[in-house]
Amino acid sequence: MRERIQKLNDELFEKIVDVRRTLHRNPELAYSERETAKLVTDTLEPLGLEVQTGVARTGVVATLHGGRPGPALALRADMDALPIQEENAFDFASANDGVMHACGHDAHTASLLGTATILHRLREQLPGSIRFLFQPSEEKLPGGALPMIEEGVLGEAFGPAPGAIFGQHVHPGLDAGKIGIRSGRYMASADEVHIRVEGKGGHAATPHLLDTDPTLVAAHILVALQSVVSRYCPPDVPSVLTIGRFIADGATNVIPSQAVLEGSFRSLDEDWRFEAHEHIRRVAEKTAEAHGAQINVDIATGYPVLHNDPESAQFVRDTAVRYVGEENVVDLDMWYASEDFAWFLRKAPGAFYRFGTRNEEKNIVHGLHTPRFTIDEEALRMAPGFMAYLATQYLTA
Ligand code: NI
């Protein structure tokens, strides 16, 4: 089966690269993935897959039935791009000003279409069914995964309920051809912290007449917040609080009427995560109170911690060793980015793994979410086939 799939991936390679380039040239932001969804539908419908569009607005769900009864499995790709101006010069660079596939979702979508095409060719020999999830809006809160789940993509509304789900993400720090996986906690929760400190504002010469100075109070809060992780977080729980925005828009001779702090709070533990929210709130509110300032603290919860089911992660690892060889399988460190695939993994067993896209010789080394990001397309000689192989191994296990 492995050699057969590798051969099919080779045959389809140019077509998969073509699809990736088409998507790369025409990136679409969260919940605007109309052309992308159309390309997905136009690829899968002629193969005879059951295709449902408009799932969670712009998502697509397609089901492939094998030749005999068996288990069901779900595979997911995300489709949206980022609000970044591309700085690559190749002929398939983004034609959409200010929008760019800088996180590899073009490659994820092209790869999953390749996987579906490969599995379609093998369908007579396959038991069970495979549900392909093309998800909108991974990059923008609250994300497309949760609404897809709410519309029943992991349940029986779309056919036999999948017993597991797998997803993949490009890895610009890993050479093309390699597969990375981590068991258990892999990616962070990410919440947004918005703090607004309010006062009267007025002349810089007369702070004593203004009750409070929002700039000074916000500065105290910024420093005090550093105690949240350093003093209250258990030392074995990875956690980060970064205030990346501090706006106090007065002037040399003007005390502003408000100051704003905004930041990102990330952790790899769900209990600590919500405890930390309380610490952030208390430290900010009490510091403001101590200085007589009004304050508004808003914490917008983002995606949860992504937890790979250990058995599924081991299954991915073992299958990867058979597909690309032990020397090409990498055990990953935790990754502090966040990903709404975490929601799927809260509802079904499964795992989220990475495939390498770096190539130093070709100077393909730029990070995710940067204007020079791209992938070594040779990665697509492996990724679609590996996911197809993973599916066949799951269904016939
Ligand atoms: Ni991404």
mmCIF file of C-alpha atoms and ligand atoms in Angstrom:
data_model
loop_
_atom_site.group_PDB
_atom_site.id
_atom_site.type_symbol
_atom_site.label_atom_id
_atom_site.label_comp_id
_atom_site.label_asym_id
_atom_site.label_seq_id
_atom_site.Cartn_x
_atom_site.Cartn_y
_atom_site.Cartn_z
ATOM 1 C CA MET A 1 0.000 0.000 0.000
ATOM 2 C CA ARG A 2 2.791 2.417 0.931
ATOM 3 C CA GLU A 3 4.550 2.133 -2.438
ATOM 4 C CA ARG A 4 1.275 2.396 -4.295
ATOM 5 C CA ILE A 5 0.458 5.636 -2.455
ATOM 6 C CA GLN A 6 3.934 7.057 -2.994
ATOM 7 C CA LYS A 7 3.561 6.357 -6.722
ATOM 8 C CA LEU A 8 0.141 8.034 -6.811
ATOM 9 C CA ASN A 9 1.571 11.068 -4.976
ATOM 10 C CA ASP A 10 4.375 11.246 -7.552
ATOM 11 C CA GLU A 11 1.872 11.095 -10.420
ATOM 12 C CA LEU A 12 -0.262 13.834 -8.850
ATOM 13 C CA PHE A 13 2.660 15.970 -7.653
ATOM 14 C CA GLU A 14 2.568 18.594 -10.415
ATOM 15 C CA LYS A 15 -1.176 18.948 -10.145
ATOM 16 C CA ILE A 16 -0.959 19.405 -6.356
ATOM 17 C CA VAL A 17 1.765 22.055 -6.790
ATOM 18 C CA ASP A 18 -0.436 23.751 -9.362
ATOM 19 C CA VAL A 19 -3.352 23.882 -6.935
ATOM 20 C CA ARG A 20 -1.085 25.249 -4.205
ATOM 21 C CA ARG A 21 0.137 28.002 -6.543
ATOM 22 C CA THR A 22 -3.390 28.885 -7.627
ATOM 23 C CA LEU A 23 -4.396 29.207 -3.978
ATOM 24 C CA HIS A 24 -1.242 31.132 -3.143
ATOM 25 C CA ARG A 25 -1.948 33.621 -5.918
ATOM 26 C CA ASN A 26 -5.551 34.068 -4.742
ATOM 27 C CA PRO A 27 -5.451 34.231 -0.936
ATOM 28 C CA GLU A 28 -8.694 34.949 0.908
ATOM 29 C CA LEU A 29 -9.155 36.175 4.473
ATOM 30 C CA ALA A 30 -11.164 34.404 7.172
ATOM 31 C CA TYR A 31 -14.774 33.740 6.131
ATOM 32 C CA SER A 32 -14.124 35.097 2.641
ATOM 33 C CA GLU A 33 -12.784 31.786 1.291
ATOM 34 C CA ARG A 34 -15.300 31.647 -1.554
ATOM 35 C CA GLU A 35 -12.968 30.985 -4.501
ATOM 36 C CA THR A 36 -10.973 28.587 -2.345
ATOM 37 C CA ALA A 37 -14.112 26.675 -1.386
ATOM 38 C CA LYS A 38 -15.158 26.626 -5.046
ATOM 39 C CA LEU A 39 -11.800 25.163 -6.074
ATOM 40 C CA VAL A 40 -12.192 22.480 -3.378
ATOM 41 C CA THR A 41 -15.715 21.668 -4.547
ATOM 42 C CA ASP A 42 -14.734 21.677 -8.236
ATOM 43 C CA THR A 43 -11.939 19.218 -7.473
ATOM 44 C CA LEU A 44 -13.916 16.797 -5.321
ATOM 45 C CA GLU A 45 -17.362 16.750 -6.930
ATOM 46 C CA PRO A 46 -16.188 15.263 -10.242
ATOM 47 C CA LEU A 47 -14.598 12.428 -8.237
ATOM 48 C CA GLY A 48 -18.054 11.533 -6.971
ATOM 49 C CA LEU A 49 -17.456 12.509 -3.334
ATOM 50 C CA GLU A 50 -20.466 13.729 -1.353
ATOM 51 C CA VAL A 51 -19.728 17.447 -1.034
ATOM 52 C CA GLN A 52 -21.482 19.905 1.267
ATOM 53 C CA THR A 53 -20.684 23.600 0.956
ATOM 54 C CA GLY A 54 -21.493 26.542 3.204
ATOM 55 C CA VAL A 55 -20.570 24.642 6.356
ATOM 56 C CA ALA A 56 -19.747 27.249 9.020
ATOM 57 C CA ARG A 57 -20.356 29.836 6.258
ATOM 58 C CA THR A 58 -17.490 29.146 3.834
ATOM 59 C CA GLY A 59 -16.331 25.668 4.852
ATOM 60 C CA VAL A 60 -16.609 22.491 2.779
ATOM 61 C CA VAL A 61 -17.155 18.936 3.976
ATOM 62 C CA ALA A 62 -16.663 16.000 1.612
ATOM 63 C CA THR A 63 -17.099 12.306 2.278
ATOM 64 C CA LEU A 64 -15.463 9.397 0.498
ATOM 65 C CA HIS A 65 -16.941 5.948 0.988
ATOM 66 C CA GLY A 66 -14.718 2.905 0.752
ATOM 67 C CA GLY A 67 -15.727 -0.299 -1.003
ATOM 68 C CA ARG A 68 -16.849 -2.066 2.157
ATOM 69 C CA PRO A 69 -18.071 -1.247 5.668
ATOM 70 C CA GLY A 70 -15.583 -0.100 8.278
ATOM 71 C CA PRO A 71 -14.642 2.746 10.622
ATOM 72 C CA ALA A 72 -14.897 6.458 9.838
ATOM 73 C CA LEU A 73 -12.117 9.011 10.010
ATOM 74 C CA ALA A 74 -11.892 12.800 9.620
ATOM 75 C CA LEU A 75 -9.027 14.782 8.040
ATOM 76 C CA ARG A 76 -8.857 18.559 8.234
ATOM 77 C CA ALA A 77 -7.211 21.437 6.366
ATOM 78 C CA ASP A 78 -7.630 25.170 7.011
ATOM 79 C CA MET A 79 -8.149 27.526 4.057
ATOM 80 C CA ASP A 80 -7.761 31.163 5.139
ATOM 81 C CA ALA A 81 -4.925 33.622 4.543
ATOM 82 C CA LEU A 82 -3.496 36.538 6.557
ATOM 83 C CA PRO A 83 -3.633 40.339 6.276
ATOM 84 C CA ILE A 84 0.041 40.609 5.225
ATOM 85 C CA GLN A 85 1.556 42.235 2.122
ATOM 86 C CA GLU A 86 3.597 39.566 0.364
ATOM 87 C CA GLU A 87 7.214 40.428 -0.463
ATOM 88 C CA ASN A 88 8.021 37.360 -2.564
ATOM 89 C CA ALA A 89 8.631 38.024 -6.241
ATOM 90 C CA PHE A 90 7.636 34.712 -7.834
ATOM 91 C CA ASP A 91 4.979 34.662 -10.539
ATOM 92 C CA PHE A 92 2.376 33.058 -8.282
ATOM 93 C CA ALA A 93 2.838 35.633 -5.502
ATOM 94 C CA SER A 94 -0.378 37.023 -4.073
ATOM 95 C CA ALA A 95 -2.500 38.965 -6.558
ATOM 96 C CA ASN A 96 -4.636 40.189 -3.683
ATOM 97 C CA ASP A 97 -3.135 43.339 -2.167
ATOM 98 C CA GLY A 98 -2.469 43.089 1.552
ATOM 99 C CA VAL A 99 -3.545 39.457 1.762
ATOM 100 C CA MET A 100 -1.128 36.524 1.779
ATOM 101 C CA HIS A 101 -0.913 32.828 2.465
ATOM 102 C CA ALA A 102 1.850 33.315 5.018
ATOM 103 C CA CYS A 103 0.923 30.374 7.219
ATOM 104 C CA GLY A 104 0.868 27.600 4.614
ATOM 105 C CA HIS A 105 -2.883 27.099 4.539
ATOM 106 C CA ASP A 106 -2.602 27.024 0.719
ATOM 107 C CA ALA A 107 -0.331 24.002 1.128
ATOM 108 C CA HIS A 108 -2.669 22.403 3.680
ATOM 109 C CA THR A 109 -5.643 22.725 1.349
ATOM 110 C CA ALA A 110 -3.723 21.543 -1.739
ATOM 111 C CA SER A 111 -2.302 18.644 0.249
ATOM 112 C CA LEU A 112 -5.698 17.511 1.527
ATOM 113 C CA LEU A 113 -7.112 17.670 -2.012
ATOM 114 C CA GLY A 114 -4.176 15.469 -3.055
ATOM 115 C CA THR A 115 -4.924 13.093 -0.193
ATOM 116 C CA ALA A 116 -8.576 12.885 -1.229
ATOM 117 C CA THR A 117 -7.613 12.184 -4.837
ATOM 118 C CA ILE A 118 -5.195 9.428 -3.800
ATOM 119 C CA LEU A 119 -7.735 7.803 -1.482
ATOM 120 C CA HIS A 120 -10.387 8.065 -4.180
ATOM 121 C CA ARG A 121 -8.179 5.983 -6.482
ATOM 122 C CA LEU A 122 -7.859 3.358 -3.741
ATOM 123 C CA ARG A 123 -11.487 3.444 -2.621
ATOM 124 C CA GLU A 124 -12.426 -0.071 -3.790
ATOM 125 C CA GLN A 125 -9.901 -1.607 -1.392
ATOM 126 C CA LEU A 126 -10.747 0.655 1.525
ATOM 127 C CA PRO A 127 -13.148 -0.107 4.362
ATOM 128 C CA GLY A 128 -15.218 2.597 6.010
ATOM 129 C CA SER A 129 -15.311 6.265 5.094
ATOM 130 C CA ILE A 130 -13.214 9.383 5.202
ATOM 131 C CA ARG A 131 -14.613 12.839 5.916
ATOM 132 C CA PHE A 132 -12.561 15.733 4.569
ATOM 133 C CA LEU A 133 -12.986 19.000 6.451
ATOM 134 C CA PHE A 134 -11.959 22.199 4.665
ATOM 135 C CA GLN A 135 -12.192 24.749 7.436
ATOM 136 C CA PRO A 136 -12.634 28.511 7.132
ATOM 137 C CA SER A 137 -11.100 31.089 9.463
ATOM 138 C CA GLU A 138 -8.331 29.504 11.470
ATOM 139 C CA GLU A 139 -6.392 32.753 11.744
ATOM 140 C CA LYS A 140 -9.136 34.907 13.187
ATOM 141 C CA LEU A 141 -10.956 34.511 16.498
ATOM 142 C CA PRO A 142 -13.279 32.861 17.301
ATOM 143 C CA GLY A 143 -12.150 30.526 14.489
ATOM 144 C CA GLY A 144 -14.015 28.215 12.145
ATOM 145 C CA ALA A 145 -13.437 24.919 13.957
ATOM 146 C CA LEU A 146 -16.000 25.448 16.713
ATOM 147 C CA PRO A 147 -18.860 26.458 14.378
ATOM 148 C CA MET A 148 -18.039 23.460 12.177
ATOM 149 C CA ILE A 149 -18.284 21.195 15.210
ATOM 150 C CA GLU A 150 -21.545 22.897 16.205
ATOM 151 C CA GLU A 151 -22.879 22.149 12.718
ATOM 152 C CA GLY A 152 -22.121 18.488 13.351
ATOM 153 C CA VAL A 153 -18.990 17.719 11.332
ATOM 154 C CA LEU A 154 -17.783 15.287 14.003
ATOM 155 C CA GLY A 155 -21.217 13.723 14.424
ATOM 156 C CA GLU A 156 -23.642 11.747 12.293
ATOM 157 C CA ALA A 157 -25.200 14.733 10.501
ATOM 158 C CA PHE A 158 -22.699 14.195 7.672
ATOM 159 C CA GLY A 159 -22.638 10.376 7.637
ATOM 160 C CA PRO A 160 -20.937 7.885 9.950
ATOM 161 C CA ALA A 161 -19.344 9.717 12.909
ATOM 162 C CA PRO A 162 -15.535 9.748 12.646
ATOM 163 C CA GLY A 163 -13.690 7.795 15.332
ATOM 164 C CA ALA A 164 -10.634 10.039 15.056
ATOM 165 C CA ILE A 165 -9.380 13.217 13.411
ATOM 166 C CA PHE A 166 -5.992 14.223 12.062
ATOM 167 C CA GLY A 167 -4.640 17.543 10.827
ATOM 168 C CA GLN A 168 -1.264 18.821 9.692
ATOM 169 C CA HIS A 169 0.641 22.099 9.528
ATOM 170 C CA VAL A 170 3.677 23.240 7.572
ATOM 171 C CA HIS A 171 6.891 23.646 9.602
ATOM 172 C CA PRO A 172 9.392 26.205 8.267
ATOM 173 C CA GLY A 173 11.999 25.055 10.785
ATOM 174 C CA LEU A 174 11.999 21.472 9.531
ATOM 175 C CA ASP A 175 13.468 20.312 6.209
ATOM 176 C CA ALA A 176 11.026 19.288 3.481
ATOM 177 C CA GLY A 177 10.468 15.544 3.626
ATOM 178 C CA LYS A 178 10.428 15.380 7.412
ATOM 179 C CA ILE A 179 7.458 14.805 9.726
ATOM 180 C CA GLY A 180 7.245 16.172 13.282
ATOM 181 C CA ILE A 181 4.949 15.057 16.074
ATOM 182 C CA ARG A 182 4.536 15.554 19.797
ATOM 183 C CA SER A 183 2.434 13.529 22.215
ATOM 184 C CA GLY A 184 0.208 15.281 24.774
ATOM 185 C CA ARG A 185 0.304 19.063 25.195
ATOM 186 C CA TYR A 186 1.646 20.565 22.005
ATOM 187 C CA MET A 187 0.279 24.072 21.397
ATOM 188 C CA ALA A 188 -0.714 26.913 23.718
ATOM 189 C CA SER A 189 -3.989 28.508 24.577
ATOM 190 C CA ALA A 190 -3.977 32.166 23.534
ATOM 191 C CA ASP A 191 -6.126 34.859 25.116
ATOM 192 C CA GLU A 192 -6.162 38.572 24.444
ATOM 193 C CA VAL A 193 -5.809 41.028 27.315
ATOM 194 C CA HIS A 194 -7.277 44.511 26.855
ATOM 195 C CA ILE A 195 -6.878 47.042 29.664
ATOM 196 C CA ARG A 196 -8.080 50.641 29.597
ATOM 197 C CA VAL A 197 -7.090 53.050 32.380
ATOM 198 C CA GLU A 198 -9.166 56.216 32.592
ATOM 199 C CA GLY A 199 -8.716 59.611 34.212
ATOM 200 C CA LYS A 200 -9.559 63.202 33.425
ATOM 201 C CA GLY A 201 -6.574 64.292 31.423
ATOM 202 C CA GLY A 202 -5.300 67.840 31.330
ATOM 203 C CA HIS A 203 -2.298 70.140 31.497
ATOM 204 C CA ALA A 204 1.077 68.531 32.157
ATOM 205 C CA ALA A 205 1.849 71.333 34.602
ATOM 206 C CA THR A 206 -0.987 70.472 36.973
ATOM 207 C CA PRO A 207 -1.180 66.719 37.605
ATOM 208 C CA HIS A 208 -2.209 67.432 41.199
ATOM 209 C CA LEU A 209 -5.476 68.877 39.903
ATOM 210 C CA LEU A 210 -6.370 65.803 37.836
ATOM 211 C CA ASP A 211 -6.902 63.081 40.526
ATOM 212 C CA THR A 212 -4.849 60.565 38.551
ATOM 213 C CA ASP A 213 -2.483 60.178 35.605
ATOM 214 C CA PRO A 214 -3.550 57.222 33.395
ATOM 215 C CA THR A 215 -0.076 56.937 31.813
ATOM 216 C CA LEU A 216 1.646 56.477 35.152
ATOM 217 C CA VAL A 217 -1.029 54.067 36.401
ATOM 218 C CA ALA A 218 -0.774 51.970 33.220
ATOM 219 C CA ALA A 219 3.003 51.863 33.664
ATOM 220 C CA HIS A 220 2.549 50.536 37.211
ATOM 221 C CA ILE A 221 0.101 47.927 35.903
ATOM 222 C CA LEU A 222 2.463 46.883 33.118
ATOM 223 C CA VAL A 223 5.212 46.190 35.649
ATOM 224 C CA ALA A 224 2.894 44.612 38.234
ATOM 225 C CA LEU A 225 1.515 42.178 35.646
ATOM 226 C CA GLN A 226 4.971 40.634 35.333
ATOM 227 C CA SER A 227 4.358 39.065 38.737
ATOM 228 C CA VAL A 228 1.462 36.963 37.423
ATOM 229 C CA VAL A 229 3.595 34.357 35.673
ATOM 230 C CA SER A 230 6.717 34.756 37.827
ATOM 231 C CA ARG A 231 4.924 34.537 41.218
ATOM 232 C CA TYR A 232 1.632 32.662 40.787
ATOM 233 C CA CYS A 233 2.189 30.170 37.970
ATOM 234 C CA PRO A 234 3.401 26.704 39.023
ATOM 235 C CA PRO A 235 7.003 26.461 37.783
ATOM 236 C CA ASP A 236 6.279 23.360 35.685
ATOM 237 C CA VAL A 237 3.531 25.046 33.652
ATOM 238 C CA PRO A 238 4.744 26.842 30.525
ATOM 239 C CA SER A 239 3.091 30.256 30.365
ATOM 240 C CA VAL A 240 3.750 33.690 28.840
ATOM 241 C CA LEU A 241 2.184 37.099 29.319
ATOM 242 C CA THR A 242 3.279 39.743 26.831
ATOM 243 C CA ILE A 243 1.968 43.294 26.702
ATOM 244 C CA GLY A 244 2.733 44.303 23.143
ATOM 245 C CA ARG A 245 0.790 47.542 22.941
ATOM 246 C CA PHE A 246 0.882 50.534 25.272
ATOM 247 C CA ILE A 247 -0.944 53.619 24.056
ATOM 248 C CA ALA A 248 -0.948 56.807 26.110
ATOM 249 C CA ASP A 249 -1.619 59.386 23.481
ATOM 250 C CA GLY A 250 -0.959 62.644 25.263
ATOM 251 C CA ALA A 251 1.815 65.089 24.407
ATOM 252 C CA THR A 252 4.869 66.571 26.112
ATOM 253 C CA ASN A 253 2.536 69.017 27.817
ATOM 254 C CA VAL A 254 -0.685 66.971 27.875
ATOM 255 C CA ILE A 255 -1.703 64.244 30.303
ATOM 256 C CA PRO A 256 -4.054 61.980 28.290
ATOM 257 C CA SER A 257 -7.469 61.012 29.624
ATOM 258 C CA GLN A 258 -6.782 57.332 29.051
ATOM 259 C CA ALA A 259 -4.035 54.762 28.562
ATOM 260 C CA VAL A 260 -4.451 51.381 26.925
ATOM 261 C CA LEU A 261 -2.498 48.163 27.437
ATOM 262 C CA GLU A 262 -2.976 45.172 25.142
ATOM 263 C CA GLY A 263 -1.309 41.829 25.209
ATOM 264 C CA SER A 264 -1.355 38.120 24.738
ATOM 265 C CA PHE A 265 -1.589 35.512 27.468
ATOM 266 C CA ARG A 266 -0.558 31.968 26.566
ATOM 267 C CA SER A 267 -0.324 28.796 28.548
ATOM 268 C CA LEU A 268 -0.224 25.029 28.219
ATOM 269 C CA ASP A 269 -2.549 24.253 31.110
ATOM 270 C CA GLU A 270 -6.282 24.898 31.049
ATOM 271 C CA ASP A 271 -6.682 25.165 34.856
ATOM 272 C CA TRP A 272 -3.849 27.646 35.250
ATOM 273 C CA ARG A 273 -5.135 29.541 32.240
ATOM 274 C CA PHE A 274 -8.373 30.596 33.908
ATOM 275 C CA GLU A 275 -6.720 31.094 37.315
ATOM 276 C CA ALA A 276 -4.281 33.460 35.594
ATOM 277 C CA HIS A 277 -7.168 35.497 34.176
ATOM 278 C CA GLU A 278 -8.262 36.210 37.749
ATOM 279 C CA HIS A 279 -4.728 37.244 38.756
ATOM 280 C CA ILE A 280 -4.452 39.564 35.747
ATOM 281 C CA ARG A 281 -7.792 41.150 36.582
ATOM 282 C CA ARG A 282 -6.992 41.575 40.281
ATOM 283 C CA VAL A 283 -3.497 42.976 39.791
ATOM 284 C CA ALA A 284 -4.724 45.472 37.182
ATOM 285 C CA GLU A 285 -7.863 46.540 39.062
ATOM 286 C CA LYS A 286 -6.230 46.870 42.481
ATOM 287 C CA THR A 287 -3.251 48.763 41.070
ATOM 288 C CA ALA A 288 -5.649 51.187 39.397
ATOM 289 C CA GLU A 289 -7.639 51.506 42.606
ATOM 290 C CA ALA A 290 -4.499 52.265 44.588
ATOM 291 C CA HIS A 291 -3.923 55.254 42.297
ATOM 292 C CA GLY A 292 -7.537 56.357 42.107
ATOM 293 C CA ALA A 293 -7.960 55.510 38.422
ATOM 294 C CA GLN A 294 -10.958 53.955 36.673
ATOM 295 C CA ILE A 295 -10.139 50.756 34.828
ATOM 296 C CA ASN A 296 -11.706 48.345 32.403
ATOM 297 C CA VAL A 297 -10.174 44.875 32.010
ATOM 298 C CA ASP A 298 -11.359 42.646 29.208
ATOM 299 C CA ILE A 299 -9.872 39.217 28.554
ATOM 300 C CA ALA A 300 -11.008 37.684 25.277
ATOM 301 C CA THR A 301 -10.567 33.920 25.395
ATOM 302 C CA GLY A 302 -9.044 32.407 22.284
ATOM 303 C CA TYR A 303 -8.266 28.832 21.336
ATOM 304 C CA PRO A 304 -7.664 26.235 24.045
ATOM 305 C CA VAL A 305 -4.495 24.234 24.665
ATOM 306 C CA LEU A 306 -3.937 21.746 21.839
ATOM 307 C CA HIS A 307 -3.569 18.301 23.294
ATOM 308 C CA ASN A 308 -2.550 15.377 21.101
ATOM 309 C CA ASP A 309 -4.085 12.131 22.290
ATOM 310 C CA PRO A 310 -1.001 10.008 23.195
ATOM 311 C CA GLU A 311 -2.264 6.885 21.437
ATOM 312 C CA SER A 312 -3.057 8.819 18.245
ATOM 313 C CA ALA A 313 0.288 10.644 18.398
ATOM 314 C CA GLN A 314 2.079 7.306 18.714
ATOM 315 C CA PHE A 315 0.062 6.015 15.762
ATOM 316 C CA VAL A 316 1.136 9.036 13.667
ATOM 317 C CA ARG A 317 4.748 8.528 14.715
ATOM 318 C CA ASP A 318 4.810 4.787 13.945
ATOM 319 C CA THR A 319 3.069 5.341 10.615
ATOM 320 C CA ALA A 320 5.471 8.178 9.754
ATOM 321 C CA VAL A 321 8.470 5.956 10.505
ATOM 322 C CA ARG A 322 7.107 3.410 8.025
ATOM 323 C CA TYR A 323 6.386 6.091 5.407
ATOM 324 C CA VAL A 324 9.499 8.307 5.531
ATOM 325 C CA GLY A 325 11.921 6.335 7.718
ATOM 326 C CA GLU A 326 12.985 6.880 11.327
ATOM 327 C CA GLU A 327 15.656 9.418 10.268
ATOM 328 C CA ASN A 328 12.932 11.709 8.897
ATOM 329 C CA VAL A 329 10.659 11.682 11.925
ATOM 330 C CA VAL A 330 11.230 14.388 14.525
ATOM 331 C CA ASP A 331 9.901 14.623 18.081
ATOM 332 C CA LEU A 332 8.778 18.219 18.464
ATOM 333 C CA ASP A 333 9.065 20.683 21.328
ATOM 334 C CA MET A 334 6.015 22.563 22.533
ATOM 335 C CA TRP A 335 4.899 25.333 20.199
ATOM 336 C CA TYR A 336 3.567 28.562 21.724
ATOM 337 C CA ALA A 337 1.365 29.400 18.779
ATOM 338 C CA SER A 338 -2.298 28.503 19.062
ATOM 339 C CA GLU A 339 -4.533 26.632 16.648
ATOM 340 C CA ASP A 340 -8.249 25.979 16.659
ATOM 341 C CA PHE A 341 -7.656 22.348 15.656
ATOM 342 C CA ALA A 342 -7.476 22.110 19.475
ATOM 343 C CA TRP A 343 -11.295 22.206 19.478
ATOM 344 C CA PHE A 344 -11.522 19.104 17.297
ATOM 345 C CA LEU A 345 -9.137 17.290 19.642
ATOM 346 C CA ARG A 346 -11.388 18.109 22.584
ATOM 347 C CA LYS A 347 -14.261 16.323 20.861
ATOM 348 C CA ALA A 348 -12.524 13.361 19.241
ATOM 349 C CA PRO A 349 -9.258 11.452 19.649
ATOM 350 C CA GLY A 350 -6.600 12.379 17.145
ATOM 351 C CA ALA A 351 -3.416 14.343 16.584
ATOM 352 C CA PHE A 352 -2.008 17.417 14.892
ATOM 353 C CA TYR A 353 1.388 16.908 13.277
ATOM 354 C CA ARG A 354 3.796 18.959 11.149
ATOM 355 C CA PHE A 355 5.493 18.455 7.827
ATOM 356 C CA GLY A 356 8.770 20.185 7.042
ATOM 357 C CA THR A 357 8.890 22.885 4.349
ATOM 358 C CA ARG A 358 12.359 24.382 4.831
ATOM 359 C CA ASN A 359 15.126 24.278 2.249
ATOM 360 C CA GLU A 360 18.233 26.280 3.142
ATOM 361 C CA GLU A 361 19.839 25.762 -0.274
ATOM 362 C CA LYS A 362 16.869 27.409 -1.936
ATOM 363 C CA ASN A 363 16.816 30.069 0.822
ATOM 364 C CA ILE A 364 13.370 28.899 1.952
ATOM 365 C CA VAL A 365 13.921 29.730 5.601
ATOM 366 C CA HIS A 366 11.428 32.472 6.475
ATOM 367 C CA GLY A 367 9.066 32.074 9.406
ATOM 368 C CA LEU A 368 5.299 31.781 9.495
ATOM 369 C CA HIS A 369 3.322 35.039 9.301
ATOM 370 C CA THR A 370 6.187 36.937 7.613
ATOM 371 C CA PRO A 371 6.037 38.619 4.157
ATOM 372 C CA ARG A 372 8.769 36.342 2.733
ATOM 373 C CA PHE A 373 7.314 33.066 3.912
ATOM 374 C CA THR A 374 7.031 30.266 1.372
ATOM 375 C CA ILE A 375 7.439 26.507 1.273
ATOM 376 C CA ASP A 376 9.701 24.096 -0.536
ATOM 377 C CA GLU A 377 7.074 22.499 -2.741
ATOM 378 C CA GLU A 378 9.017 19.229 -2.660
ATOM 379 C CA ALA A 379 7.210 18.807 0.686
ATOM 380 C CA LEU A 380 4.090 18.112 -1.370
ATOM 381 C CA ARG A 381 5.743 15.021 -2.786
ATOM 382 C CA MET A 382 5.313 13.515 0.673
ATOM 383 C CA ALA A 383 2.584 15.259 2.725
ATOM 384 C CA PRO A 384 -0.535 14.292 0.698
ATOM 385 C CA GLY A 385 0.604 10.688 0.388
ATOM 386 C CA PHE A 386 1.543 10.419 4.031
ATOM 387 C CA MET A 387 -1.890 11.597 5.121
ATOM 388 C CA ALA A 388 -3.495 9.117 2.709
ATOM 389 C CA TYR A 389 -1.299 6.350 4.105
ATOM 390 C CA LEU A 390 -2.238 7.399 7.650
ATOM 391 C CA ALA A 391 -5.909 7.103 6.692
ATOM 392 C CA THR A 392 -5.513 3.659 5.137
ATOM 393 C CA GLN A 393 -3.600 2.427 8.199
ATOM 394 C CA TYR A 394 -6.272 3.801 10.520
ATOM 395 C CA LEU A 395 -9.150 2.289 8.550
ATOM 396 C CA THR A 396 -7.540 -1.139 8.227
ATOM 397 C CA ALA A 397 -6.027 -1.329 11.733
HETATM 398 NI NI NI B 1 -1.600 28.172 10.395
#
